[in-house]
PDB file of C-alpha atoms in Angstrom:
ATOM      1  CA  MET A   1      95.753 141.991 113.498  1.00 49.00           C
ATOM      2  CA  GLY A   2      96.758 145.048 115.686  1.00 49.00           C
ATOM      3  CA  LYS A   3      94.001 147.370 114.440  1.00 54.00           C
ATOM      4  CA  SER A   4      91.494 144.677 114.967  1.00 58.00           C
ATOM      5  CA  ARG A   5      92.919 144.190 119.076  1.00 58.00           C
ATOM      6  CA  HIS A   6      92.820 147.878 118.956  1.00 58.00           C
ATOM      7  CA  GLN A   7      88.523 147.987 117.819  1.00 58.00           C
ATOM      8  CA  HIS A   8      88.153 145.432 120.217  1.00 55.00           C
ATOM      9  CA  THR A   9      89.389 146.906 123.232  1.00 67.00           C
ATOM     10  CA  TYR A  10      87.720 150.360 122.298  1.00 60.00           C
ATOM     11  CA  LYS A  11      84.581 148.303 121.685  1.00 68.00           C
ATOM     12  CA  GLN A  12      85.272 146.670 125.336  1.00 69.00           C
ATOM     13  CA  HIS A  13      85.763 150.395 126.778  1.00 67.00           C
ATOM     14  CA  ARG A  14      82.490 151.438 125.114  1.00 75.00           C
ATOM     15  CA  ARG A  15      80.840 148.962 126.813  1.00 77.00           C
ATOM     16  CA  ARG A  16      82.066 149.010 130.391  1.00 76.00           C
ATOM     17  CA  LYS A  17      81.731 152.785 130.246  1.00 80.00           C
ATOM     18  CA  LYS A  18      77.962 152.287 129.017  1.00 81.00           C
ATOM     19  CA  LEU A  19      77.618 149.455 131.870  1.00 81.00           C
ATOM     20  CA  PHE A  20      79.174 151.795 134.522  1.00 81.00           C
ATOM     21  CA  ALA A  21      76.576 154.479 133.508  1.00 84.00           C
ATOM     22  CA  HIS A  22      73.961 152.151 133.582  1.00 81.00           C
ATOM     23  CA  HIS A  23      74.634 151.516 137.120  1.00 80.00           C
ATOM     24  CA  TRP A  24      75.238 154.621 138.290  1.00 86.00           C
ATOM     25  CA  THR A  25      71.752 155.698 137.427  1.00 88.00           C
ATOM     26  CA  ARG A  26      70.369 152.916 138.811  1.00 86.00           C
ATOM     27  CA  VAL A  27      72.129 153.530 142.430  1.00 84.00           C
ATOM     28  CA  PHE A  28      71.386 157.303 142.408  1.00 88.00           C
ATOM     29  CA  TYR A  29      67.485 156.232 141.952  1.00 89.00           C
ATOM     30  CA  MET A  30      67.763 153.571 144.818  1.00 86.00           C
ATOM     31  CA  GLN A  31      69.631 156.482 147.283  1.00 85.00           C
ATOM     32  CA  ILE A  32      67.053 159.171 146.209  1.00 89.00           C
ATOM     33  CA  ALA A  33      64.489 156.214 147.363  1.00 90.00           C
ATOM     34  CA  ALA A  34      66.094 156.112 150.599  1.00 89.00           C
ATOM     35  CA  TYR A  35      66.174 159.651 151.269  1.00 89.00           C
ATOM     36  CA  ALA A  36      62.277 160.111 150.432  1.00 91.00           C
ATOM     37  CA  VAL A  37      61.444 157.031 152.677  1.00 90.00           C
ATOM     38  CA  VAL A  38      63.418 158.385 155.148  1.00 90.00           C
ATOM     39  CA  PHE A  39      61.441 161.711 155.062  1.00 89.00           C
ATOM     40  CA  VAL A  40      58.060 160.227 154.880  1.00 89.00           C
ATOM     41  CA  LEU A  41      58.913 158.428 158.035  1.00 86.00           C
ATOM     42  CA  TRP A  42      60.126 161.258 159.805  1.00 86.00           C
ATOM     43  CA  ILE A  43      57.160 163.143 159.622  1.00 83.00           C
ATOM     44  CA  LEU A  44      54.767 160.417 159.839  1.00 81.00           C
ATOM     45  CA  PRO A  45      53.396 161.242 163.354  1.00 77.00           C
ATOM     46  CA  ILE A  46      53.719 157.606 164.402  1.00 77.00           C
ATOM     47  CA  PRO A  47      56.628 155.742 165.705  1.00 75.00           C
ATOM     48  CA  ASN A  48      58.860 153.931 163.231  1.00 81.00           C
ATOM     49  CA  PRO A  49      61.666 151.723 163.604  1.00 82.00           C
ATOM     50  CA  VAL A  50      63.584 153.783 160.907  1.00 85.00           C
ATOM     51  CA  LYS A  51      63.198 156.934 162.788  1.00 85.00           C
ATOM     52  CA  LEU A  52      63.923 155.481 166.074  1.00 85.00           C
ATOM     53  CA  LEU A  53      67.098 153.836 165.090  1.00 88.00           C
ATOM     54  CA  ALA A  54      68.520 157.102 164.477  1.00 89.00           C
ATOM     55  CA  VAL A  55      67.478 158.576 167.777  1.00 89.00           C
ATOM     56  CA  THR A  56      69.521 155.337 168.971  1.00 89.00           C
ATOM     57  CA  PHE A  57      72.629 155.873 167.379  1.00 91.00           C
ATOM     58  CA  HIS A  58      71.849 160.004 168.360  1.00 91.00           C
ATOM     59  CA  GLU A  59      72.005 159.095 171.863  1.00 90.00           C
ATOM     60  CA  ALA A  60      74.425 156.540 171.916  1.00 90.00           C
ATOM     61  CA  SER A  61      77.083 159.497 170.321  1.00 92.00           C
ATOM     62  CA  HIS A  62      76.183 161.701 173.241  1.00 92.00           C
ATOM     63  CA  ALA A  63      77.022 158.635 175.763  1.00 91.00           C
ATOM     64  CA  ILE A  64      80.543 157.735 174.020  1.00 91.00           C
ATOM     65  CA  ALA A  65      81.022 161.777 173.890  1.00 93.00           C
ATOM     66  CA  ALA A  66      80.730 161.793 177.690  1.00 93.00           C
ATOM     67  CA  LEU A  67      82.731 158.760 178.682  1.00 92.00           C
ATOM     68  CA  LEU A  68      85.439 159.891 176.076  1.00 93.00           C
ATOM     69  CA  THR A  69      85.335 163.584 177.931  1.00 94.00           C
ATOM     70  CA  GLY A  70      85.393 162.001 181.337  1.00 92.00           C
ATOM     71  CA  GLY A  71      81.730 161.992 182.451  1.00 92.00           C
ATOM     72  CA  ARG A  72      79.605 159.329 183.668  1.00 91.00           C
ATOM     73  CA  VAL A  73      76.406 157.797 182.018  1.00 90.00           C
ATOM     74  CA  PHE A  74      73.493 156.378 183.783  1.00 89.00           C
ATOM     75  CA  GLY A  75      72.023 155.529 180.306  1.00 88.00           C
ATOM     76  CA  TYR A  76      69.486 156.705 177.744  1.00 87.00           C
ATOM     77  CA  ALA A  77      65.974 156.763 176.802  1.00 87.00           C
ATOM     78  CA  ILE A  78      63.929 157.414 173.866  1.00 85.00           C
ATOM     79  CA  ALA A  79      59.889 158.080 173.376  1.00 82.00           C
ATOM     80  CA  PRO A  80      57.805 156.569 170.917  1.00 81.00           C
ATOM     81  CA  GLY A  81      57.083 160.359 169.291  1.00 76.00           C
ATOM     82  CA  GLY A  82      61.263 160.605 168.545  1.00 77.00           C
ATOM     83  CA  ALA A  83      62.502 162.541 171.225  1.00 81.00           C
ATOM     84  CA  GLY A  84      65.505 161.110 173.395  1.00 85.00           C
ATOM     85  CA  ILE A  85      67.384 162.428 176.356  1.00 86.00           C
ATOM     86  CA  THR A  86      70.836 160.955 177.684  1.00 88.00           C
ATOM     87  CA  LEU A  87      71.266 161.502 181.271  1.00 88.00           C
ATOM     88  CA  GLY A  88      74.671 161.454 182.420  1.00 88.00           C
ATOM     89  CA  ILE A  89      77.097 163.860 184.504  1.00 89.00           C
ATOM     90  CA  GLY A  90      80.436 165.748 183.894  1.00 89.00           C
ATOM     91  CA  GLY A  91      82.555 165.651 180.788  1.00 90.00           C
ATOM     92  CA  ASN A  92      82.762 168.673 178.402  1.00 92.00           C
ATOM     93  CA  MET A  93      79.447 169.462 177.565  1.00 91.00           C
ATOM     94  CA  THR A  94      79.967 171.394 174.200  1.00 89.00           C
ATOM     95  CA  ILE A  95      81.771 168.387 172.998  1.00 91.00           C
ATOM     96  CA  ILE A  96      78.371 166.045 174.233  1.00 92.00           C
ATOM     97  CA  LEU A  97      76.358 168.170 172.968  1.00 90.00           C
ATOM     98  CA  LEU A  98      78.098 168.562 169.504  1.00 89.00           C
ATOM     99  CA  ALA A  99      78.611 164.719 169.503  1.00 90.00           C
ATOM    100  CA  GLY A 100      74.882 164.179 169.027  1.00 89.00           C
ATOM    101  CA  HIS A 101      74.667 165.749 165.660  1.00 89.00           C
ATOM    102  CA  VAL A 102      78.412 164.739 164.450  1.00 88.00           C
ATOM    103  CA  GLY A 103      77.844 161.251 165.617  1.00 89.00           C
ATOM    104  CA  SER A 104      74.920 160.410 164.538  1.00 89.00           C
ATOM    105  CA  CYS A 105      76.214 161.882 160.720  1.00 88.00           C
ATOM    106  CA  LEU A 106      79.497 159.600 161.548  1.00 89.00           C
ATOM    107  CA  TRP A 107      77.177 156.323 162.385  1.00 91.00           C
ATOM    108  CA  GLY A 108      75.513 156.665 158.689  1.00 89.00           C
ATOM    109  CA  VAL A 109      78.675 157.177 156.651  1.00 88.00           C
ATOM    110  CA  LEU A 110      80.190 154.179 158.366  1.00 90.00           C
ATOM    111  CA  LEU A 111      76.418 152.226 157.268  1.00 90.00           C
ATOM    112  CA  TYR A 112      76.984 154.064 153.838  1.00 87.00           C
ATOM    113  CA  TYR A 113      80.692 153.122 153.868  1.00 87.00           C
ATOM    114  CA  MET A 114      80.379 149.060 154.901  1.00 88.00           C
ATOM    115  CA  SER A 115      77.438 148.865 151.866  1.00 85.00           C
ATOM    116  CA  VAL A 116      79.764 149.211 149.475  1.00 83.00           C
ATOM    117  CA  ARG A 117      82.590 147.051 150.788  1.00 83.00           C
ATOM    118  CA  LEU A 118      80.984 144.533 152.643  1.00 85.00           C
ATOM    119  CA  ARG A 119      77.667 142.220 151.728  1.00 87.00           C
ATOM    120  CA  PRO A 120      74.532 143.609 152.736  1.00 89.00           C
ATOM    121  CA  VAL A 121      73.690 140.766 155.623  1.00 91.00           C
ATOM    122  CA  VAL A 122      77.088 141.387 157.428  1.00 92.00           C
ATOM    123  CA  CYS A 123      76.118 144.880 157.458  1.00 91.00           C
ATOM    124  CA  ILE A 124      72.878 144.010 159.049  1.00 92.00           C
ATOM    125  CA  MET A 125      74.457 141.860 161.076  1.00 92.00           C
ATOM    126  CA  CYS A 126      76.813 144.218 162.200  1.00 91.00           C
ATOM    127  CA  LEU A 127      73.883 146.783 163.078  1.00 90.00           C
ATOM    128  CA  GLU A 128      72.606 144.160 165.422  1.00 90.00           C
ATOM    129  CA  GLY A 129      75.988 143.966 166.953  1.00 89.00           C
ATOM    130  CA  LEU A 130      75.659 147.746 167.639  1.00 87.00           C
ATOM    131  CA  MET A 131      71.943 147.528 169.034  1.00 86.00           C
ATOM    132  CA  LEU A 132      73.137 144.566 171.420  1.00 87.00           C
ATOM    133  CA  LEU A 133      76.297 147.187 172.675  1.00 85.00           C
ATOM    134  CA  SER A 134      73.809 150.036 173.292  1.00 84.00           C
ATOM    135  CA  ILE A 135      72.391 148.308 176.095  1.00 82.00           C
ATOM    136  CA  PHE A 136      76.130 148.786 177.689  1.00 80.00           C
ATOM    137  CA  PHE A 137      74.541 152.310 178.131  1.00 79.00           C
ATOM    138  CA  GLY A 138      71.720 151.216 179.717  1.00 84.00           C
ATOM    139  CA  TRP A 139      67.941 151.349 178.251  1.00 86.00           C
ATOM    140  CA  LEU A 140      66.095 153.627 181.279  1.00 85.00           C
ATOM    141  CA  ASN A 141      62.461 153.182 180.467  1.00 82.00           C
ATOM    142  CA  GLU A 142      60.372 150.245 179.241  1.00 83.00           C
ATOM    143  CA  TYR A 143      59.804 151.541 175.996  1.00 85.00           C
ATOM    144  CA  THR A 144      63.343 151.719 175.117  1.00 84.00           C
ATOM    145  CA  LEU A 145      63.553 148.338 175.909  1.00 82.00           C
ATOM    146  CA  PHE A 146      60.413 147.739 173.579  1.00 84.00           C
ATOM    147  CA  PHE A 147      61.896 149.092 170.899  1.00 84.00           C
ATOM    148  CA  GLY A 148      65.517 147.365 171.600  1.00 84.00           C
ATOM    149  CA  GLY A 149      64.205 143.977 171.388  1.00 84.00           C
ATOM    150  CA  GLY A 150      61.163 144.942 167.804  1.00 84.00           C
ATOM    151  CA  ALA A 151      64.358 146.212 165.951  1.00 86.00           C
ATOM    152  CA  LEU A 152      66.289 143.341 166.676  1.00 88.00           C
ATOM    153  CA  VAL A 153      63.697 141.013 165.422  1.00 88.00           C
ATOM    154  CA  MET A 154      63.035 143.392 162.230  1.00 87.00           C
ATOM    155  CA  MET A 155      66.641 143.364 161.257  1.00 90.00           C
ATOM    156  CA  THR A 156      66.702 139.901 161.863  1.00 89.00           C
ATOM    157  CA  VAL A 157      63.518 139.528 159.328  1.00 90.00           C
ATOM    158  CA  ALA A 158      65.517 142.135 156.711  1.00 88.00           C
ATOM    159  CA  ALA A 159      68.311 139.679 157.294  1.00 89.00           C
ATOM    160  CA  CYS A 160      66.060 136.719 155.428  1.00 90.00           C
ATOM    161  CA  PHE A 161      65.646 138.636 152.345  1.00 89.00           C
ATOM    162  CA  GLY A 162      67.474 139.035 149.229  1.00 88.00           C
ATOM    163  CA  ASP A 163      70.623 141.475 149.022  1.00 87.00           C
ATOM    164  CA  PRO A 164      68.693 144.124 147.220  1.00 87.00           C
ATOM    165  CA  VAL A 165      66.472 144.328 150.162  1.00 90.00           C
ATOM    166  CA  ARG A 166      69.237 143.939 152.411  1.00 91.00           C
ATOM    167  CA  LEU A 167      71.063 146.655 150.746  1.00 89.00           C
ATOM    168  CA  PHE A 168      68.243 148.744 150.891  1.00 90.00           C
ATOM    169  CA  PHE A 169      67.267 148.611 154.676  1.00 92.00           C
ATOM    170  CA  VAL A 170      71.037 149.140 155.456  1.00 91.00           C
ATOM    171  CA  ARG A 171      70.994 152.511 153.228  1.00 89.00           C
ATOM    172  CA  ILE A 172      67.800 153.848 154.527  1.00 92.00           C
ATOM    173  CA  VAL A 173      69.015 153.456 158.569  1.00 92.00           C
ATOM    174  CA  GLY A 174      72.457 154.874 157.175  1.00 90.00           C
ATOM    175  CA  SER A 175      70.314 157.970 155.841  1.00 90.00           C
ATOM    176  CA  ALA A 176      68.156 158.071 158.559  1.00 91.00           C
ATOM    177  CA  CYS A 177      71.496 158.773 160.817  1.00 91.00           C
ATOM    178  CA  CYS A 178      72.527 161.403 158.598  1.00 89.00           C
ATOM    179  CA  LEU A 179      69.387 163.472 158.018  1.00 89.00           C
ATOM    180  CA  TYR A 180      68.594 163.478 161.864  1.00 88.00           C
ATOM    181  CA  ALA A 181      70.599 166.417 161.943  1.00 85.00           C
ATOM    182  CA  PRO A 182      68.816 168.972 159.568  1.00 86.00           C
ATOM    183  CA  PHE A 183      65.983 167.621 160.437  1.00 85.00           C
ATOM    184  CA  ASP A 184      66.636 168.280 164.227  1.00 82.00           C
ATOM    185  CA  ALA A 185      67.736 171.703 162.600  1.00 81.00           C
ATOM    186  CA  LEU A 186      64.800 172.710 161.104  1.00 81.00           C
ATOM    187  CA  GLY A 187      62.393 171.497 164.025  1.00 75.00           C
ATOM    188  CA  GLU A 188      64.190 174.233 166.331  1.00 72.00           C
ATOM    189  CA  LEU A 189      63.639 176.684 163.796  1.00 71.00           C
ATOM    190  CA  PHE A 190      59.922 176.297 163.355  1.00 72.00           C
ATOM    191  CA  THR A 191      59.270 174.748 166.590  1.00 64.00           C
ATOM    192  CA  ARG A 192      61.372 177.028 168.991  1.00 55.00           C
ATOM    193  CA  GLY A 193      63.024 174.187 170.123  1.00 49.00           C
ATOM    194  CA  ASN A 194      59.423 172.911 171.526  1.00 52.00           C
ATOM    195  CA  ALA A 195      60.073 169.203 172.643  1.00 59.00           C
ATOM    196  CA  PRO A 196      58.251 166.436 174.128  1.00 61.00           C
ATOM    197  CA  SER A 197      59.348 164.740 177.327  1.00 67.00           C
ATOM    198  CA  VAL A 198      60.960 161.499 178.001  1.00 71.00           C
ATOM    199  CA  MET A 199      60.419 159.788 181.679  1.00 67.00           C
ATOM    200  CA  GLY A 200      59.236 163.208 182.686  1.00 68.00           C
ATOM    201  CA  VAL A 201      61.745 165.504 181.953  1.00 66.00           C
ATOM    202  CA  GLU A 202      61.731 168.389 179.451  1.00 69.00           C
ATOM    203  CA  THR A 203      63.982 167.468 176.626  1.00 71.00           C
ATOM    204  CA  VAL A 204      65.353 170.991 174.693  1.00 75.00           C
ATOM    205  CA  SER A 205      67.497 170.290 171.509  1.00 80.00           C
ATOM    206  CA  ASP A 206      70.630 170.183 171.273  1.00 85.00           C
ATOM    207  CA  ILE A 207      71.048 173.164 169.063  1.00 85.00           C
ATOM    208  CA  GLY A 208      68.964 175.057 171.632  1.00 82.00           C
ATOM    209  CA  GLN A 209      71.669 173.787 174.297  1.00 85.00           C
ATOM    210  CA  LEU A 210      74.241 175.318 171.847  1.00 86.00           C
ATOM    211  CA  SER A 211      72.971 178.181 171.484  1.00 85.00           C
ATOM    212  CA  ALA A 212      72.478 178.975 174.897  1.00 86.00           C
ATOM    213  CA  LEU A 213      75.963 177.104 176.133  1.00 86.00           C
ATOM    214  CA  THR A 214      77.869 179.622 173.064  1.00 86.00           C
ATOM    215  CA  GLY A 215      75.503 182.356 173.277  1.00 87.00           C
ATOM    216  CA  ILE A 216      75.043 182.250 169.246  1.00 86.00           C
ATOM    217  CA  PRO A 217      71.571 182.766 167.920  1.00 88.00           C
ATOM    218  CA  ALA A 218      69.682 179.629 167.770  1.00 83.00           C
ATOM    219  CA  PHE A 219      69.030 179.695 163.667  1.00 83.00           C
ATOM    220  CA  LEU A 220      72.866 180.668 163.053  1.00 87.00           C
ATOM    221  CA  VAL A 221      73.487 176.835 164.436  1.00 85.00           C
ATOM    222  CA  GLY A 222      70.674 175.578 162.650  1.00 84.00           C
ATOM    223  CA  PHE A 223      71.790 177.209 159.377  1.00 87.00           C
ATOM    224  CA  PHE A 224      75.562 175.991 159.940  1.00 87.00           C
ATOM    225  CA  VAL A 225      74.152 172.187 160.955  1.00 85.00           C
ATOM    226  CA  ILE A 226      72.010 172.355 157.412  1.00 86.00           C
ATOM    227  CA  ALA A 227      74.327 173.560 155.257  1.00 88.00           C
ATOM    228  CA  ALA A 228      77.157 170.906 156.684  1.00 86.00           C
ATOM    229  CA  GLN A 229      74.792 168.440 156.726  1.00 85.00           C
ATOM    230  CA  THR A 230      73.774 168.935 153.071  1.00 85.00           C
ATOM    231  CA  ALA A 231      77.142 168.910 151.758  1.00 87.00           C
ATOM    232  CA  VAL A 232      77.757 165.726 153.520  1.00 85.00           C
ATOM    233  CA  LEU A 233      74.695 164.059 151.545  1.00 84.00           C
ATOM    234  CA  VAL A 234      75.336 165.454 148.621  1.00 86.00           C
ATOM    235  CA  TRP A 235      78.772 163.498 148.967  1.00 86.00           C
ATOM    236  CA  LEU A 236      77.515 160.336 150.052  1.00 83.00           C
ATOM    237  CA  ILE A 237      75.081 160.517 146.484  1.00 85.00           C
ATOM    238  CA  ARG A 238      78.336 160.584 144.885  1.00 86.00           C
ATOM    239  CA  PHE A 239      80.394 158.321 146.818  1.00 84.00           C
ATOM    240  CA  THR A 240      77.702 155.658 146.839  1.00 83.00           C
ATOM    241  CA  CYS A 241      77.200 155.739 142.967  1.00 85.00           C
ATOM    242  CA  GLU A 242      80.226 155.692 141.958  1.00 86.00           C
ATOM    243  CA  ARG A 243      81.725 153.085 144.381  1.00 84.00           C
ATOM    244  CA  GLY A 244      78.245 150.777 143.441  1.00 80.00           C
ATOM    245  CA  ALA A 245      78.392 151.427 139.815  1.00 82.00           C
ATOM    246  CA  LYS A 246      82.054 150.096 140.100  1.00 82.00           C
ATOM    247  CA  GLN A 247      81.290 147.072 142.227  1.00 79.00           C
ATOM    248  CA  ALA A 248      78.716 146.054 139.744  1.00 78.00           C
ATOM    249  CA  VAL A 249      80.603 146.270 136.677  1.00 78.00           C
ATOM    250  CA  LYS A 250      83.022 144.249 138.235  1.00 79.00           C
ATOM    251  CA  GLU A 251      80.784 141.872 138.486  1.00 75.00           C
ATOM    252  CA  GLU A 252      79.389 141.836 135.546  1.00 74.00           C
ATOM    253  CA  ILE A 253      82.676 141.036 134.076  1.00 74.00           C
ATOM    254  CA  ILE A 254      83.664 138.335 136.593  1.00 74.00           C
ATOM    255  CA  LYS A 255      80.205 136.595 135.194  1.00 71.00           C
ATOM    256  CA  SER A 256      81.160 136.811 131.714  1.00 70.00           C
ATOM    257  CA  LYS A 257      84.562 135.567 132.341  1.00 67.00           C
ATOM    258  CA  GLN A 258      82.928 132.435 134.003  1.00 61.00           C
ATOM    259  CA  LYS A 259      80.807 132.320 131.168  1.00 59.00           C
ATOM    260  CA  ASN A 260      83.492 132.403 128.388  1.00 61.00           C
ATOM    261  CA  GLN A 261      85.165 129.674 130.408  1.00 57.00           C
ATOM    262  CA  ILE A 262      82.148 127.519 130.521  1.00 58.00           C
ATOM    263  CA  LEU A 263      81.885 128.294 126.665  1.00 55.00           C
ATOM    264  CA  ARG A 264      85.377 127.238 126.105  1.00 59.00           C
ATOM    265  CA  ASP A 265      84.885 123.538 127.840  1.00 57.00           C
ATOM    266  CA  ILE A 266      81.378 123.045 125.682  1.00 63.00           C
ATOM    267  CA  ARG A 267      82.702 124.006 122.819  1.00 59.00           C
ATOM    268  CA  PRO A 268      86.983 124.016 122.432  1.00 57.00           C
ATOM    269  CA  ASP A 269      86.810 124.073 118.817  1.00 57.00           C
ATOM    270  CA  SER A 270      84.812 127.234 118.747  1.00 53.00           C
ATOM    271  CA  LYS A 271      86.346 129.888 116.957  1.00 52.00           C
ATOM    272  CA  ASP A 272      84.302 132.911 118.627  1.00 49.00           C
ATOM    273  CA  ARG A 273      84.279 131.889 122.150  1.00 47.00           C
ATOM    274  CA  ARG A 274      83.699 135.281 123.667  1.00 48.00           C
ATOM    275  CA  ILE A 275      80.263 136.210 125.781  1.00 45.00           C
ATOM    276  CA  VAL A 276      80.427 139.826 125.967  1.00 46.00           C
ATOM    277  CA  PHE A 277      78.333 141.159 128.610  1.00 45.00           C
ATOM    278  CA  LYS A 278      75.450 143.380 127.926  1.00 46.00           C
TER     279      LYS A 278
END
């Protein structure tokens, strides 16, 4: 009797390990697909909501840092090409400049954390709430206002689909936020900081401004940003794969127990009442 129970426990353990590996691989491919989609959307020479959402979080991070360091924020604006600018006065300039990349990365990590803790539809609702809160900082040009309204509509439409589509959408936005820093660093290295104007103001990359402020060569600042962000991206893959696989296995076990209970109710005299999850 004891040996039979031990064998059954061992088989259950093996099945769960196999199921965990299956879901880990599935989440891994989803994560790589999210990175690939963001990369393609970023290099396309046309405006797209994913890129501009990342720019919005980036500029909002500048605004929050300015307010926290005693500055005053007049608002921010984005251009169709993806450039953004935050207008304000006062505050700690070093912290404000660093907050753009650090903040956008933290927004992305937060979205990923929410995606493994909350239902996808709740994550999208939180994204919509964050977009509405960004109005507090002021949308300084008509395009920013147009894009903000369009993004809210797009997220509402995404919320109408099933959980897999919602989850993929949230993780694409999170990936875009996390990839903003290395894309900006690569742009600084290959275009030497040239960027389009926003509202007639010539923009300069955060890396270029940090280089001018600290005296550190721009390529060293860019290299540090890319190295640090690469570590974050690798960590995100491991985090989402492990948490996502554990959650999927947990749901499979719950479904299996529910099936077993239904079988007991239908066939109370059956000797084999177990339905083992696949």
